[in-house]
Amino acid sequence: MLVTNNNLDFFLIARSGQCFRMHAEGDTVFLRTGSRFLTIHDLGQGVLDLSCTEEEFPFWSHYLDLHGPYARAIRAIPPEDTYLLSCVSACRGLHLLRQDPFETLISFILSQRKSIPAIEQCVEKLCMLCGEADDSGYAFPTPQALAACTEKELRGCALGYRAPYVLETARLVCTSPLPPPNTRLSDEKLLSRLLAFPGVGIKVASCVLLFAYHRLGSAPVDVWIQRVIDRHYGGVNPFPALGPYAGLYQQYMFCHARLFEHPEGSG
DNA sequence: GATCAGGTTTGCA
DNA sequence: TGCAAACCTGAT
């Protein structure tokens, strides 16, 4: 179905590092989450052709956060933060997806010390190992399917030392399901709940808070953001002072750093 | 072949 | 509380 939206850049989102099953090819974006699959064809002039029915559209509208408070968040940026403003103007059209908590948790556990292409390969292998197959490809594994795997099978997906983390986390989720995306738990409670899983530290837990629970104040600090902090904020983390949209601002900076800045000494 | 990539855990001061 | 070192694997 056709959707008009001038303020959404799927090609940017696909490269934003918040999800690992979204790929751009030419003017088309392919997106997979859980057992769902969507293609987005950019017809130009802000018109997008989504490969979903009207019945499915509410799911995708919510997932893509089509009605998020982006304009308001941008207006709330302190005018003296010129670096952040320049990131926003270079990365307009970025949205924060509302991803599935389990899929996000597992994806970010296995992301540690891996490059984005390596993460995408790992996730795909995991889906092929124990995700349900249909004619469009493989679904993300359920907690039960993942928990039924052996550590050896997971290592076969190039998970390395993260294999037992993923396995144990899947088993724990089977026993005690993750809070739903609309949980009323406070950020702090949710964070400590996530930190209890093996292989989950502050960075991964913050990512799950931001990307699955849409807690826009959660600003994960990874090596890219640490470089931003060192270069542009004199080594002082600016996010605690940036209020309820700090995590969204972090994403603008992250995209800007990855797509437009160069890491130290990499040419 | 050494180093590093969107980190976490463990051990030791 | 803070800092290294170790950990799998693929890419450069």
PDB file of C-alpha atoms in Angstrom, chain A residues 90-214:
ATOM      1  CA  ALA A  90      22.794  15.547   8.204  1.00  0.00           C
ATOM      2  CA  CYS A  91      20.640  12.642   9.386  1.00  0.00           C
ATOM      3  CA  ARG A  92      17.107  13.927   9.054  1.00  0.00           C
ATOM      4  CA  GLY A  93      14.722  11.082   8.373  1.00  0.00           C
ATOM      5  CA  LEU A  94      16.193   8.822  11.035  1.00  0.00           C
ATOM      6  CA  HIS A  95      13.603   7.029  13.152  1.00  0.00           C
ATOM      7  CA  LEU A  96      13.972   4.740  16.138  1.00  0.00           C
ATOM      8  CA  LEU A  97      12.234   1.459  15.339  1.00  0.00           C
ATOM      9  CA  ARG A  98      10.112  -0.331  17.895  1.00  0.00           C
ATOM     10  CA  GLN A  99      11.747  -3.735  17.731  1.00  0.00           C
ATOM     11  CA  ASP A 100      10.862  -6.982  19.431  1.00  0.00           C
ATOM     12  CA  PRO A 101      12.517  -7.235  22.886  1.00  0.00           C
ATOM     13  CA  PHE A 102      13.766 -10.820  22.563  1.00  0.00           C
ATOM     14  CA  GLU A 103      15.074 -10.350  19.035  1.00  0.00           C
ATOM     15  CA  THR A 104      16.808  -7.146  20.096  1.00  0.00           C
ATOM     16  CA  LEU A 105      18.270  -8.672  23.243  1.00  0.00           C
ATOM     17  CA  ILE A 106      19.763 -11.676  21.436  1.00  0.00           C
ATOM     18  CA  SER A 107      21.001  -9.574  18.510  1.00  0.00           C
ATOM     19  CA  PHE A 108      22.865  -7.174  20.784  1.00  0.00           C
ATOM     20  CA  ILE A 109      24.297  -9.933  22.989  1.00  0.00           C
ATOM     21  CA  LEU A 110      25.938 -11.431  19.944  1.00  0.00           C
ATOM     22  CA  SER A 111      26.964  -7.995  18.643  1.00  0.00           C
ATOM     23  CA  GLN A 112      29.757  -7.537  21.166  1.00  0.00           C
ATOM     24  CA  ARG A 113      33.169  -7.026  19.588  1.00  0.00           C
ATOM     25  CA  LYS A 114      31.770  -7.655  16.128  1.00  0.00           C
ATOM     26  CA  SER A 115      31.430  -5.406  13.095  1.00  0.00           C
ATOM     27  CA  ILE A 116      27.963  -4.763  11.704  1.00  0.00           C
ATOM     28  CA  PRO A 117      28.381  -7.058   8.643  1.00  0.00           C
ATOM     29  CA  ALA A 118      29.583  -9.830  10.975  1.00  0.00           C
ATOM     30  CA  ILE A 119      26.563  -9.287  13.248  1.00  0.00           C
ATOM     31  CA  GLU A 120      24.195  -9.469  10.292  1.00  0.00           C
ATOM     32  CA  GLN A 121      25.772 -12.743   9.174  1.00  0.00           C
ATOM     33  CA  CYS A 122      25.497 -14.189  12.674  1.00  0.00           C
ATOM     34  CA  VAL A 123      21.850 -13.230  12.999  1.00  0.00           C
ATOM     35  CA  GLU A 124      21.043 -14.722   9.621  1.00  0.00           C
ATOM     36  CA  LYS A 125      22.819 -17.965  10.475  1.00  0.00           C
ATOM     37  CA  LEU A 126      20.915 -18.144  13.730  1.00  0.00           C
ATOM     38  CA  CYS A 127      17.624 -17.691  11.881  1.00  0.00           C
ATOM     39  CA  MET A 128      18.578 -20.416   9.423  1.00  0.00           C
ATOM     40  CA  LEU A 129      19.562 -22.696  12.283  1.00  0.00           C
ATOM     41  CA  CYS A 130      16.312 -22.580  14.224  1.00  0.00           C
ATOM     42  CA  GLY A 131      13.986 -19.927  12.828  1.00  0.00           C
ATOM     43  CA  GLU A 132      10.801 -20.986  11.076  1.00  0.00           C
ATOM     44  CA  ALA A 133      11.103 -20.927   7.294  1.00  0.00           C
ATOM     45  CA  ASP A 134       8.561 -19.581   4.852  1.00  0.00           C
ATOM     46  CA  ASP A 135       8.732 -18.577   1.181  1.00  0.00           C
ATOM     47  CA  SER A 136      10.255 -15.170   2.059  1.00  0.00           C
ATOM     48  CA  GLY A 137      13.053 -16.572   4.234  1.00  0.00           C
ATOM     49  CA  TYR A 138      13.601 -17.358   7.905  1.00  0.00           C
ATOM     50  CA  ALA A 139      11.884 -15.952  10.953  1.00  0.00           C
ATOM     51  CA  PHE A 140      13.869 -14.890  13.986  1.00  0.00           C
ATOM     52  CA  PRO A 141      13.985 -17.855  16.386  1.00  0.00           C
ATOM     53  CA  THR A 142      11.572 -18.014  19.272  1.00  0.00           C
ATOM     54  CA  PRO A 143      13.055 -18.296  22.777  1.00  0.00           C
ATOM     55  CA  GLN A 144      11.940 -21.948  22.837  1.00  0.00           C
ATOM     56  CA  ALA A 145      13.603 -22.771  19.522  1.00  0.00           C
ATOM     57  CA  LEU A 146      16.834 -21.085  20.586  1.00  0.00           C
ATOM     58  CA  ALA A 147      16.811 -22.721  24.007  1.00  0.00           C
ATOM     59  CA  ALA A 148      16.501 -26.126  22.354  1.00  0.00           C
ATOM     60  CA  CYS A 149      19.780 -25.648  20.464  1.00  0.00           C
ATOM     61  CA  THR A 150      23.123 -26.948  21.673  1.00  0.00           C
ATOM     62  CA  GLU A 151      26.070 -24.672  22.373  1.00  0.00           C
ATOM     63  CA  LYS A 152      27.916 -26.421  19.568  1.00  0.00           C
ATOM     64  CA  GLU A 153      25.170 -25.558  17.084  1.00  0.00           C
ATOM     65  CA  LEU A 154      25.298 -21.928  18.156  1.00  0.00           C
ATOM     66  CA  ARG A 155      29.071 -21.860  17.790  1.00  0.00           C
ATOM     67  CA  GLY A 156      28.471 -23.072  14.268  1.00  0.00           C
ATOM     68  CA  CYS A 157      26.774 -19.704  13.697  1.00  0.00           C
ATOM     69  CA  ALA A 158      30.091 -17.970  14.507  1.00  0.00           C
ATOM     70  CA  LEU A 159      28.883 -16.860  17.927  1.00  0.00           C
ATOM     71  CA  GLY A 160      32.143 -17.888  19.566  1.00  0.00           C
ATOM     72  CA  TYR A 161      32.312 -17.156  23.287  1.00  0.00           C
ATOM     73  CA  ARG A 162      28.879 -15.491  23.085  1.00  0.00           C
ATOM     74  CA  ALA A 163      27.189 -18.863  22.423  1.00  0.00           C
ATOM     75  CA  PRO A 164      26.627 -19.749  26.082  1.00  0.00           C
ATOM     76  CA  TYR A 165      25.367 -16.200  26.749  1.00  0.00           C
ATOM     77  CA  VAL A 166      22.729 -16.539  24.018  1.00  0.00           C
ATOM     78  CA  LEU A 167      21.754 -20.048  25.061  1.00  0.00           C
ATOM     79  CA  GLU A 168      21.422 -19.238  28.743  1.00  0.00           C
ATOM     80  CA  THR A 169      19.507 -16.026  28.028  1.00  0.00           C
ATOM     81  CA  ALA A 170      17.064 -17.889  25.767  1.00  0.00           C
ATOM     82  CA  ARG A 171      16.521 -20.479  28.501  1.00  0.00           C
ATOM     83  CA  LEU A 172      15.943 -17.807  31.117  1.00  0.00           C
ATOM     84  CA  VAL A 173      13.416 -16.060  28.862  1.00  0.00           C
ATOM     85  CA  CYS A 174      11.554 -19.359  28.399  1.00  0.00           C
ATOM     86  CA  THR A 175      11.249 -19.639  32.160  1.00  0.00           C
ATOM     87  CA  SER A 176      10.444 -15.999  32.777  1.00  0.00           C
ATOM     88  CA  PRO A 177       9.316 -14.007  29.706  1.00  0.00           C
ATOM     89  CA  LEU A 178      10.650 -10.538  29.023  1.00  0.00           C
ATOM     90  CA  PRO A 179       8.463  -7.587  30.010  1.00  0.00           C
ATOM     91  CA  PRO A 180       6.171  -6.582  27.117  1.00  0.00           C
ATOM     92  CA  PRO A 181       7.160  -3.539  25.026  1.00  0.00           C
ATOM     93  CA  ASN A 182       4.538  -1.395  26.776  1.00  0.00           C
ATOM     94  CA  THR A 183       5.646  -2.379  30.277  1.00  0.00           C
ATOM     95  CA  ARG A 184       5.123   0.231  33.000  1.00  0.00           C
ATOM     96  CA  LEU A 185       8.463  -0.665  34.598  1.00  0.00           C
ATOM     97  CA  SER A 186      10.714   2.350  35.148  1.00  0.00           C
ATOM     98  CA  ASP A 187      13.845   2.723  33.024  1.00  0.00           C
ATOM     99  CA  GLU A 188      15.945   1.784  36.048  1.00  0.00           C
ATOM    100  CA  LYS A 189      13.937  -1.357  36.859  1.00  0.00           C
ATOM    101  CA  LEU A 190      13.935  -2.444  33.224  1.00  0.00           C
ATOM    102  CA  LEU A 191      17.668  -1.836  32.951  1.00  0.00           C
ATOM    103  CA  SER A 192      18.468  -3.936  35.995  1.00  0.00           C
ATOM    104  CA  ARG A 193      16.145  -6.690  34.737  1.00  0.00           C
ATOM    105  CA  LEU A 194      18.118  -6.794  31.469  1.00  0.00           C
ATOM    106  CA  LEU A 195      21.509  -6.589  33.187  1.00  0.00           C
ATOM    107  CA  ALA A 196      20.670  -9.861  34.952  1.00  0.00           C
ATOM    108  CA  PHE A 197      21.064 -11.825  31.713  1.00  0.00           C
ATOM    109  CA  PRO A 198      24.478 -13.347  31.029  1.00  0.00           C
ATOM    110  CA  GLY A 199      26.528 -11.443  28.486  1.00  0.00           C
ATOM    111  CA  VAL A 200      24.459  -8.303  29.023  1.00  0.00           C
ATOM    112  CA  GLY A 201      26.317  -5.270  30.325  1.00  0.00           C
ATOM    113  CA  ILE A 202      25.366  -1.619  30.426  1.00  0.00           C
ATOM    114  CA  LYS A 203      25.848  -1.024  26.701  1.00  0.00           C
ATOM    115  CA  VAL A 204      23.732  -3.943  25.493  1.00  0.00           C
ATOM    116  CA  ALA A 205      21.043  -3.280  28.116  1.00  0.00           C
ATOM    117  CA  SER A 206      20.889   0.397  27.079  1.00  0.00           C
ATOM    118  CA  CYS A 207      20.497  -0.644  23.442  1.00  0.00           C
ATOM    119  CA  VAL A 208      17.581  -2.937  24.295  1.00  0.00           C
ATOM    120  CA  LEU A 209      15.986  -0.149  26.321  1.00  0.00           C
ATOM    121  CA  LEU A 210      16.259   2.240  23.403  1.00  0.00           C
ATOM    122  CA  PHE A 211      15.575  -0.018  20.420  1.00  0.00           C
ATOM    123  CA  ALA A 212      12.976  -2.423  21.850  1.00  0.00           C
ATOM    124  CA  TYR A 213      11.348  -0.545  24.732  1.00  0.00           C
ATOM    125  CA  HIS A 214      11.569   2.825  23.012  1.00  0.00           C
TER     126      HIS A 214
END
